[in-house]
Amino acid sequence: MAERLKGQLKDKQPEGRVQRVVFPWLSTLVGLLVVTYLLFHTEPELLLYYAVPSDLLRFEVKYAVLAAFVLILLIDLRRYRQQSARQKADLKALREQVRDLWLSKKQLQLKAHTYSGHADKLKLFISDKLLDYIEYDEKFLHFKSIAAEVRHNGVISFDKVQTALQNAGPEAHSALDAMRYLWDLLDLSTADNLALHISGHLAECEEQYYQRMLNPEDTPPLPHEPVFAPQHAAWRALSLVRADTPQLHGEGQGEQPEQTEWQLDDPQWHVQLQQPGALLGNENHLILLLENLLKNAQFFSGKRGYKSPRATISFLLDEIDGQVRIRIYNRGPHIKDEDRPNLFQLGFSTRRVREHHGRGLGLYFVNQIVKGYEGRIKVENMSAPDTTYTVRVELDNDEILTDSVRVQVVNGLPQCVDADGAWIDEKTWEYRKPVRSVEITAQDETKPQRKGEWASKGKQTWFDAAHPEHPHWQVTVQPKRGAHQLSFAPLDIRGVLFDVRLPTAEYRLEHADLLEEDIDAEVERLDEQFRTQIPY
């Protein structure tokens, strides 16, 4: 501000000093000469006395002298007006300069008062924050002492309750599992570093698992099982967030179900749990991870404006490249770009609503557990793509019809583009003969999807099988007399997908830094260095 005012004043200030108005000496001198000349005209004796040539008194000379006098007088008058105008402009510039200086001084005084007030407020704010931090440190130390006391007393109480439930019989198995889950949650929550705590537990389980693999017959009894089935943990986590989840076969007797793939489909849930490799560690840690992700998906899938003909939550479990893959998708609003860096931070929550304010613990626990397992987690906002589908229809009379459907996302919603370039929700065809089979091929996919054996009556719907967790389209067939109708509709899949990868126990064993067959060679190489240095 000061620099700008300084530049303005520099432009307005006069050059050098204020313009002076000079006395008209030239016209005055010429006027005196004209008076003398006229005196010679009126007094002829002076001509004789001063010997002035008589030619100067001619009529033409007289008018020439008068004209010269008038011209010089006009020149002096013009110069006077210019000097006077310049003087006024310089005085005006000086007045503006003085006024601007006064205003700038006034503004600087106001700023000084304002900054002084801000400085006082900042001092008060810093002092208050220092007091808050001191109080927070005291509370944190107090909390740590309470946590240590809770852990100490919790171990005693947990042992008593666990012994009582074990002696109660098989009917108390679910209560025992709930008690163990509660204890593991308490144990994890009171740890100083969650990821380090889980990593240390995995190291113990890894050692026990390796010993069992090396000596399967001579393995002593272990204090706890070093590995667990992710499929079983996933179903238990699902039962915590979904009240009417069916009980697994053999649950409560310690038996593992015989199914290799567990499925569940209803208007809200699409669950497909395959049987991947075993994971090291505590099963309850994975249950805690899944419970938080599923509750998060359950909360956001209930938002208005995100209805779906399919399940609003998808939960998939499988194995890929030695990694247990967990994919949890929910329909709902996207995660904002400004929220992504803070998504897994302690205390940050995206549940900013009046009736439910999150505490910022769920995703923090998820991230810490993934770090402890040396896995990775990825969050992706899902949207329908702009693409083109090829629809191939075979009728009962062996006639084959092929058409293309161009899909374009408009205001976040996928729309079909008709022949006139207009946007429509779905594209419909009518045939005189019944539909025998329908084949859909996406532009970015090489393998088509085909469905045959359509019923002769009733409305039937077929969803995109290439993306079971969030189908991109649906095909509807409506058999009618003389006019069989087929429609293709792209689906709105706006939502969020969490993709978690955790290494299996077998993968960790196969990708150890030193394999079993290389240990002897490595020991021999290290021993060779010492033998060359020791004199015999």
C-alpha positions as CSV (number, residue, x, y, z in Angstrom):
1,M,0.0,0.0,0.0
2,A,2.8,2.4,0.9
3,E,4.7,1.6,-2.2
4,R,1.6,2.2,-4.4
5,L,1.0,5.6,-2.7
6,K,4.6,6.5,-3.1
7,G,4.4,5.8,-6.8
8,Q,1.3,7.8,-7.2
9,L,2.8,10.8,-5.4
10,K,5.9,10.6,-7.6
11,D,3.8,10.8,-10.7
12,K,1.9,13.8,-9.4
13,Q,4.7,15.9,-7.9
14,P,5.9,18.9,-10.1
15,E,9.3,18.8,-11.8
16,G,11.9,20.8,-9.9
17,R,9.8,23.5,-8.2
18,V,6.6,25.4,-8.7
19,Q,6.4,27.3,-12.0
20,R,7.0,31.0,-11.5
21,V,5.2,33.8,-13.5
22,V,7.8,36.0,-15.1
23,F,7.2,39.8,-15.5
24,P,6.6,40.8,-19.2
25,W,9.8,42.7,-19.6
26,L,9.9,42.3,-23.4
27,S,6.5,43.9,-24.0
28,T,7.3,46.6,-21.5
29,L,10.6,47.5,-23.2
30,V,9.0,47.5,-26.6
31,G,6.1,49.6,-25.3
32,L,8.7,52.2,-24.1
33,L,10.3,52.2,-27.6
34,V,6.9,52.7,-29.2
35,V,6.2,55.7,-26.8
36,T,9.6,57.2,-27.8
37,Y,8.8,56.6,-31.5
38,L,5.4,58.4,-31.1
39,L,7.2,61.2,-29.2
40,F,9.4,61.8,-32.3
41,H,6.2,62.1,-34.3
42,T,4.7,64.7,-32.1
43,E,8.0,66.7,-31.6
44,P,9.8,67.2,-34.9
45,E,12.4,69.3,-33.2
46,L,13.7,66.1,-31.6
47,L,14.4,64.7,-35.0
48,L,16.7,67.5,-35.8
49,Y,18.4,67.5,-32.4
50,Y,19.1,63.7,-32.4
51,A,19.6,63.5,-36.2
52,V,17.0,60.7,-36.7
53,P,16.5,59.8,-40.3
54,S,13.2,61.1,-41.6
55,D,12.4,57.8,-43.3
56,L,11.5,56.4,-39.9
57,L,8.5,58.7,-39.7
58,R,6.9,57.4,-42.8
59,F,3.3,56.1,-42.6
60,E,4.3,52.5,-43.3
61,V,7.0,52.4,-40.6
62,K,4.5,53.7,-38.0
63,Y,2.1,50.9,-38.6
64,A,4.9,48.3,-38.7
65,V,6.1,49.5,-35.3
66,L,2.5,49.3,-33.9
67,A,2.0,45.8,-35.4
68,A,5.3,44.6,-33.9
69,F,4.3,46.0,-30.5
70,V,0.9,44.2,-30.7
71,L,2.6,41.0,-31.7
72,I,5.1,41.1,-28.9
73,L,2.3,42.0,-26.5
74,L,0.3,38.9,-27.6
75,I,3.3,36.7,-27.2
76,D,3.9,37.9,-23.7
77,L,0.3,37.5,-22.9
78,R,0.3,33.9,-24.2
79,R,3.4,33.1,-22.2
80,Y,1.9,34.6,-19.1
81,R,-1.2,32.5,-19.4
82,Q,0.9,29.3,-19.9
83,Q,3.0,30.1,-16.9
84,S,0.0,30.9,-14.8
85,A,-1.8,27.6,-15.8
86,R,1.4,25.6,-15.1
87,Q,1.7,27.3,-11.7
88,K,-1.9,26.4,-10.9
89,A,-1.3,22.8,-11.9
90,D,1.9,22.6,-9.8
91,L,0.0,24.0,-6.8
92,K,-2.8,21.5,-7.3
93,A,-0.3,18.7,-7.5
94,L,1.3,19.9,-4.3
95,R,-2.1,20.1,-2.5
96,E,-2.9,16.5,-3.7
97,Q,0.5,15.4,-2.5
98,V,-0.1,16.9,0.9
99,R,-3.5,15.4,1.1
100,D,-2.3,11.9,0.0
101,L,0.5,12.1,2.6
102,W,-2.0,13.0,5.2
103,L,-4.3,10.1,4.2
104,S,-1.4,7.6,4.0
105,K,-0.2,8.7,7.5
106,K,-3.8,8.3,8.7
107,Q,-4.0,4.8,7.2
108,L,-0.6,3.8,8.7
109,Q,-1.8,5.0,12.1
110,L,-5.0,2.9,11.7
111,K,-2.9,-0.1,10.6
112,A,-0.6,0.4,13.5
113,H,-3.6,0.3,15.9
114,T,-5.1,-2.7,14.1
115,Y,-1.8,-4.7,14.1
116,S,-1.3,-3.8,17.7
117,G,-4.7,-5.2,18.5
118,H,-4.0,-8.3,16.5
119,A,-0.7,-8.8,18.2
120,D,-2.4,-8.7,21.6
121,K,-5.0,-11.2,20.4
122,L,-2.3,-13.4,19.0
123,K,-0.5,-13.3,22.3
124,L,-3.6,-14.3,24.1
125,F,-4.3,-17.1,21.6
126,I,-0.8,-18.5,21.9
127,S,-0.9,-18.4,25.7
128,D,-4.3,-20.1,25.7
129,K,-3.1,-22.8,23.3
130,L,0.0,-23.4,25.3
131,L,-2.2,-23.9,28.4
132,D,-4.4,-26.3,26.3
133,Y,-1.4,-28.3,25.2
134,I,0.0,-28.4,28.6
135,E,-3.3,-29.6,29.9
136,Y,-3.5,-32.1,26.9
137,D,-0.1,-33.5,27.7
138,E,-1.2,-34.0,31.3
139,K,-4.4,-35.7,30.2
140,F,-2.5,-37.9,27.7
141,L,-0.1,-39.0,30.5
142,H,-3.1,-39.6,32.7
143,F,-4.8,-41.6,29.9
144,K,-1.7,-43.7,29.5
145,S,-1.6,-44.6,33.1
146,I,-5.3,-45.4,33.0
147,A,-4.8,-47.5,29.9
148,A,-2.0,-49.4,31.6
149,E,-4.2,-50.0,34.6
150,V,-7.1,-51.2,32.4
151,R,-4.8,-53.6,30.5
152,H,-3.5,-55.0,33.8
153,N,-6.9,-55.5,35.4
154,G,-8.4,-56.5,32.0
155,V,-6.1,-59.4,31.7
156,I,-7.2,-60.8,35.1
157,S,-10.9,-60.2,34.3
158,F,-10.5,-61.6,30.8
159,D,-8.9,-64.8,32.0
160,K,-11.7,-65.3,34.6
161,V,-14.5,-64.7,32.0
162,Q,-12.7,-66.9,29.4
163,T,-12.3,-69.8,31.8
164,A,-16.0,-69.5,32.8
165,L,-17.2,-69.4,29.2
166,Q,-15.0,-72.4,28.2
167,N,-16.4,-74.4,31.0
168,A,-20.0,-73.4,30.1
169,G,-20.0,-75.6,27.0
170,P,-20.5,-75.2,23.2
171,E,-23.5,-72.9,23.6
172,A,-21.3,-70.2,25.0
173,H,-18.9,-70.2,22.0
174,S,-20.4,-67.1,20.5
175,A,-20.1,-65.2,23.8
176,L,-16.5,-66.3,24.1
177,D,-15.7,-65.1,20.6
178,A,-17.4,-61.7,21.4
179,M,-15.4,-61.5,24.7
180,R,-12.1,-62.2,22.9
181,Y,-12.9,-59.7,20.2
182,L,-13.7,-57.1,22.8
183,W,-10.4,-57.8,24.6
184,D,-8.4,-57.7,21.4
185,L,-10.0,-54.3,20.5
186,L,-9.1,-53.0,24.0
187,D,-5.6,-54.4,23.7
188,L,-5.1,-52.7,20.3
189,S,-6.6,-49.4,21.3
190,T,-4.4,-49.0,24.3
191,A,-1.2,-49.8,22.4
192,D,1.3,-46.9,21.9
193,N,1.7,-47.7,18.2
194,L,-1.0,-49.8,16.6
195,A,1.0,-50.8,13.4
196,L,4.1,-51.7,15.4
197,H,1.9,-53.7,17.9
198,I,0.4,-55.7,15.0
199,S,3.7,-56.1,13.3
200,G,5.3,-57.5,16.5
201,H,2.5,-60.0,16.9
202,L,2.9,-61.0,13.2
203,A,6.6,-61.6,13.8
204,E,5.8,-64.0,16.7
205,C,3.2,-65.8,14.6
206,E,5.5,-66.0,11.6
207,E,8.2,-67.7,13.7
208,Q,5.7,-70.2,15.0
209,Y,4.4,-70.8,11.5
210,Y,7.8,-71.4,10.1
211,Q,8.7,-73.8,12.9
212,R,5.5,-75.7,12.1
213,M,6.3,-75.8,8.4
214,L,9.9,-77.0,9.0
215,N,9.0,-79.6,11.7
216,P,5.3,-80.4,11.3
217,E,5.6,-83.5,13.5
218,D,7.8,-82.2,16.3
219,T,6.0,-78.9,16.8
220,P,5.2,-78.2,20.5
221,P,1.8,-77.0,21.5
222,L,1.4,-73.3,20.6
223,P,-0.2,-70.7,22.9
224,H,-2.4,-69.5,20.0
225,E,-3.0,-70.4,16.4
226,P,-0.5,-68.4,14.2
227,V,-2.7,-68.4,11.1
228,F,-6.5,-68.0,10.5
229,A,-8.9,-68.2,7.6
230,P,-9.8,-64.8,6.2
231,Q,-13.1,-66.1,4.9
232,H,-14.2,-67.0,8.4
233,A,-13.1,-63.6,9.7
234,A,-15.0,-61.8,6.9
235,W,-18.2,-63.6,7.7
236,R,-17.9,-62.8,11.4
237,A,-17.3,-59.1,10.5
238,L,-20.4,-59.2,8.3
239,S,-22.5,-60.6,11.1
240,L,-21.5,-57.7,13.3
241,V,-23.0,-55.1,10.9
242,R,-25.8,-57.2,9.4
243,A,-28.2,-58.5,12.1
244,D,-29.8,-61.3,10.1
245,T,-26.6,-62.8,8.7
246,P,-27.0,-66.6,8.6
247,Q,-24.9,-68.6,11.1
248,L,-22.2,-70.6,9.4
249,H,-22.4,-74.4,9.4
250,G,-20.3,-75.7,12.3
251,E,-20.2,-72.3,14.1
252,G,-19.9,-72.8,17.8
253,Q,-18.3,-76.2,17.5
254,G,-14.9,-75.0,16.3
255,E,-15.4,-76.6,12.9
256,Q,-14.7,-74.9,9.6
257,P,-17.4,-74.8,6.9
258,E,-16.9,-77.0,3.9
259,Q,-18.0,-74.4,1.3
260,T,-15.2,-72.9,-0.8
261,E,-17.3,-69.8,-1.6
262,W,-19.9,-68.1,0.5
263,Q,-22.4,-65.9,-1.1
264,L,-25.2,-63.6,0.1
265,D,-27.5,-61.4,-2.0
266,D,-30.3,-59.2,-1.0
267,P,-31.5,-55.6,-1.9
268,Q,-28.7,-54.1,0.2
269,W,-25.8,-56.6,0.2
270,H,-23.9,-58.5,-2.4
271,V,-21.4,-60.7,-0.6
272,Q,-19.0,-63.1,-2.4
273,L,-16.3,-64.6,-0.2
274,Q,-13.9,-67.1,-1.7
275,Q,-11.4,-69.1,0.2
276,P,-8.0,-67.4,-0.1
277,G,-4.8,-68.5,1.6
278,A,-4.4,-68.2,5.4
279,L,-3.2,-65.0,7.0
280,L,-0.8,-64.7,9.9
281,G,-1.8,-63.0,13.1
282,N,-5.0,-62.4,15.1
283,E,-8.3,-63.0,13.4
284,N,-9.9,-60.2,15.4
285,H,-7.6,-57.6,13.9
286,L,-9.0,-58.4,10.4
287,I,-12.5,-58.4,11.8
288,L,-11.9,-54.9,13.2
289,L,-10.6,-53.8,9.8
290,L,-13.6,-55.2,8.0
291,E,-16.1,-54.0,10.5
292,N,-15.0,-50.4,10.2
293,L,-15.0,-50.5,6.4
294,L,-18.5,-52.2,6.3
295,K,-20.0,-49.8,8.7
296,N,-18.6,-46.9,6.7
297,A,-20.1,-48.4,3.5
298,Q,-23.4,-49.0,5.3
299,F,-23.6,-45.3,6.5
300,F,-22.9,-43.7,3.1
301,S,-25.0,-46.1,1.0
302,G,-28.0,-44.8,2.8
303,K,-27.6,-41.3,1.4
304,R,-30.5,-39.9,-0.6
305,G,-30.2,-39.8,-4.4
306,Y,-28.1,-43.0,-4.8
307,K,-30.7,-45.7,-5.4
308,S,-29.7,-48.8,-7.3
309,P,-31.6,-51.8,-8.8
310,R,-28.8,-53.9,-7.4
311,A,-27.3,-54.1,-3.9
312,T,-25.9,-50.8,-2.6
313,I,-23.0,-52.5,-0.8
314,S,-20.7,-55.1,-2.3
315,F,-18.2,-57.2,-0.3
316,L,-15.8,-59.4,-2.2
317,L,-13.0,-61.5,-0.9
318,D,-10.5,-63.5,-3.0
319,E,-6.8,-64.1,-3.5
320,I,-4.6,-62.6,-6.3
321,D,-0.8,-63.0,-6.7
322,G,-0.4,-64.3,-3.1
323,Q,-2.4,-61.4,-1.7
324,V,-5.7,-61.6,0.1
325,R,-7.8,-59.0,-1.8
326,I,-10.7,-57.3,0.0
327,R,-13.0,-55.1,-2.1
328,I,-15.8,-53.2,-0.4
329,Y,-17.9,-50.9,-2.5
330,N,-20.8,-48.7,-1.6
331,R,-23.1,-46.5,-3.5
332,G,-23.0,-42.9,-2.3
333,P,-21.2,-39.6,-2.6
334,H,-17.6,-39.4,-3.8
335,I,-14.7,-38.6,-1.4
336,K,-13.7,-35.0,-2.0
337,D,-10.2,-34.4,-3.2
338,E,-9.4,-32.1,-0.3
339,D,-10.4,-34.9,2.1
340,R,-8.1,-37.6,0.6
341,P,-4.9,-36.5,2.4
342,N,-6.6,-36.6,5.8
343,L,-8.8,-39.7,5.2
344,F,-6.8,-42.0,7.4
345,Q,-5.6,-39.5,10.0
346,L,-6.6,-39.9,13.6
347,G,-9.6,-37.7,14.5
348,F,-10.6,-36.9,10.9
349,S,-14.1,-38.0,9.8
350,T,-16.2,-37.5,6.7
351,R,-19.4,-38.0,8.6
352,R,-20.2,-34.3,9.1
353,V,-23.9,-34.5,9.7
354,R,-26.0,-33.1,12.6
355,E,-27.3,-36.5,13.7
356,H,-24.1,-38.4,13.4
357,H,-20.6,-36.9,13.9
358,G,-17.8,-39.4,13.4
359,R,-14.9,-39.6,15.9
360,G,-12.3,-40.3,13.2
361,L,-11.2,-43.7,14.6
362,G,-12.5,-46.2,12.1
363,L,-10.4,-45.5,9.0
364,Y,-7.4,-44.8,11.3
365,F,-7.6,-48.3,12.7
366,V,-8.0,-49.7,9.2
367,N,-4.9,-48.0,8.0
368,Q,-2.8,-49.0,11.0
369,I,-3.9,-52.6,10.7
370,V,-2.9,-52.6,7.0
371,K,0.4,-51.1,7.8
372,G,1.0,-53.7,10.5
373,Y,0.4,-56.4,7.9
374,E,2.7,-54.7,5.4
375,G,-0.2,-54.5,3.0
376,R,-1.7,-51.6,1.1
377,I,-5.1,-49.9,0.8
378,K,-6.4,-47.9,-2.1
379,V,-9.5,-45.7,-2.2
380,E,-11.2,-45.0,-5.5
381,N,-14.2,-43.0,-6.5
382,M,-16.3,-45.0,-8.9
383,S,-18.2,-43.6,-11.9
384,A,-19.8,-45.0,-15.0
385,P,-17.5,-44.7,-18.0
386,D,-18.1,-43.2,-21.4
387,T,-18.1,-46.2,-23.7
388,T,-19.9,-48.1,-26.5
389,Y,-21.6,-51.4,-26.2
390,T,-22.4,-53.9,-29.0
391,V,-25.7,-55.7,-28.5
392,R,-26.1,-58.9,-30.4
393,V,-29.5,-60.6,-30.3
394,E,-30.4,-64.0,-31.5
395,L,-34.1,-64.7,-32.1
396,D,-35.9,-68.1,-32.2
397,N,-36.1,-68.1,-36.0
398,D,-32.2,-68.0,-36.0
399,E,-32.2,-64.4,-37.1
400,I,-29.2,-62.4,-35.6
401,L,-29.5,-58.7,-35.1
402,T,-26.6,-56.4,-34.0
403,D,-26.8,-52.8,-32.8
404,S,-24.5,-50.5,-30.9
405,V,-25.3,-48.4,-27.9
406,R,-23.2,-45.3,-27.1
407,V,-23.2,-44.4,-23.4
408,Q,-22.2,-40.9,-22.3
409,V,-22.1,-39.5,-18.7
410,V,-24.2,-36.4,-18.4
411,N,-24.1,-34.5,-15.0
412,G,-22.7,-37.6,-13.4
413,L,-25.5,-40.0,-14.7
414,P,-24.9,-42.4,-17.6
415,Q,-27.2,-41.8,-20.6
416,C,-27.8,-43.6,-23.9
417,V,-27.3,-41.5,-27.1
418,D,-30.0,-42.2,-29.7
419,A,-29.7,-41.8,-33.5
420,D,-30.6,-38.1,-33.3
421,G,-28.0,-37.4,-30.6
422,A,-30.5,-37.0,-27.8
423,W,-30.0,-38.5,-24.3
424,I,-32.3,-41.3,-23.1
425,D,-32.3,-43.4,-20.0
426,E,-32.5,-46.7,-21.9
427,K,-32.5,-48.0,-25.4
428,T,-35.4,-50.4,-26.4
429,W,-36.0,-52.8,-29.3
430,E,-39.0,-54.8,-30.3
431,Y,-39.0,-58.1,-32.1
432,R,-41.8,-60.3,-33.5
433,K,-40.0,-63.5,-32.5
434,P,-39.0,-64.4,-29.0
435,V,-35.4,-63.7,-27.9
436,R,-33.2,-66.8,-27.7
437,S,-29.9,-65.2,-26.5
438,V,-28.4,-61.8,-25.9
439,E,-24.7,-61.0,-26.1
440,I,-23.1,-57.8,-24.8
441,T,-19.6,-56.6,-25.6
442,A,-18.1,-53.5,-24.2
443,Q,-15.7,-51.3,-26.2
444,D,-12.8,-51.9,-23.7
445,E,-13.5,-55.6,-23.3
446,T,-12.5,-58.4,-25.6
447,K,-14.7,-61.2,-24.1
448,P,-18.4,-60.8,-24.7
449,Q,-21.0,-61.7,-22.1
450,R,-23.8,-64.0,-23.2
451,K,-27.1,-65.1,-21.7
452,G,-29.4,-67.6,-23.3
453,E,-32.4,-69.6,-22.1
454,W,-34.8,-66.7,-21.6
455,A,-38.2,-67.7,-20.2
456,S,-41.2,-67.4,-22.5
457,K,-43.2,-65.4,-19.9
458,G,-42.6,-62.7,-17.4
459,K,-40.2,-59.8,-17.2
460,Q,-36.6,-60.9,-16.8
461,T,-33.5,-58.8,-15.9
462,W,-29.9,-59.6,-16.6
463,F,-27.1,-57.6,-14.9
464,D,-23.5,-57.0,-16.0
465,A,-21.6,-60.1,-14.8
466,A,-18.1,-58.7,-15.5
467,H,-18.5,-56.3,-12.6
468,P,-20.6,-58.1,-10.0
469,E,-19.8,-55.6,-7.2
470,H,-21.1,-52.6,-9.3
471,P,-22.8,-53.7,-12.6
472,H,-22.4,-51.1,-15.4
473,W,-25.6,-52.1,-17.2
474,Q,-28.8,-54.2,-17.1
475,V,-30.8,-55.9,-19.9
476,T,-34.5,-56.4,-19.5
477,V,-36.5,-58.8,-21.7
478,Q,-40.3,-58.6,-21.7
479,P,-42.0,-61.3,-23.8
480,K,-45.2,-60.2,-25.3
481,R,-47.6,-61.6,-27.9
482,G,-46.3,-60.5,-31.3
483,A,-44.0,-57.8,-29.8
484,H,-41.1,-59.1,-27.7
485,Q,-39.4,-56.1,-26.0
486,L,-35.7,-55.9,-25.1
487,S,-34.1,-52.8,-23.4
488,F,-30.6,-51.9,-22.4
489,A,-30.0,-49.4,-19.6
490,P,-26.6,-48.1,-18.3
491,L,-26.5,-48.0,-14.5
492,D,-25.4,-45.3,-12.2
493,I,-22.5,-46.7,-10.2
494,R,-21.3,-43.5,-8.3
495,G,-19.8,-44.6,-5.1
496,V,-16.5,-45.4,-3.3
497,L,-14.4,-48.6,-3.5
498,F,-11.9,-49.6,-0.8
499,D,-9.3,-52.1,-2.1
500,V,-7.2,-53.8,0.6
501,R,-4.3,-56.2,-0.1
502,L,-2.7,-58.3,2.6
503,P,0.1,-60.9,2.0
504,T,-0.8,-64.5,2.9
505,A,1.3,-66.6,5.2
506,E,2.5,-68.7,2.3
507,Y,3.5,-65.7,0.3
508,R,5.5,-64.3,3.2
509,L,7.2,-67.7,3.6
510,E,8.1,-67.9,-0.1
511,H,9.3,-64.3,-0.3
512,A,11.6,-64.3,2.7
513,D,14.9,-62.6,2.3
514,L,16.9,-65.8,2.8
515,L,15.4,-69.1,1.6
516,E,16.1,-72.3,3.4
517,E,18.5,-73.6,0.7
518,D,20.5,-70.4,0.8
519,I,21.1,-70.3,4.6
520,D,24.0,-72.7,4.6
521,A,25.7,-71.0,1.7
522,E,25.3,-67.6,3.4
523,V,26.7,-69.0,6.7
524,E,29.7,-70.5,4.7
525,R,30.3,-67.1,3.0
526,L,30.4,-65.2,6.3
527,D,32.6,-67.8,8.0
528,E,35.1,-67.7,5.1
529,Q,35.8,-64.0,5.9
530,F,36.7,-64.8,9.5
531,R,38.9,-67.8,8.5
532,T,41.0,-65.6,6.2
533,Q,41.7,-63.2,9.0
534,I,42.6,-65.7,11.7
535,P,46.3,-66.9,11.6
536,Y,46.9,-70.6,12.2
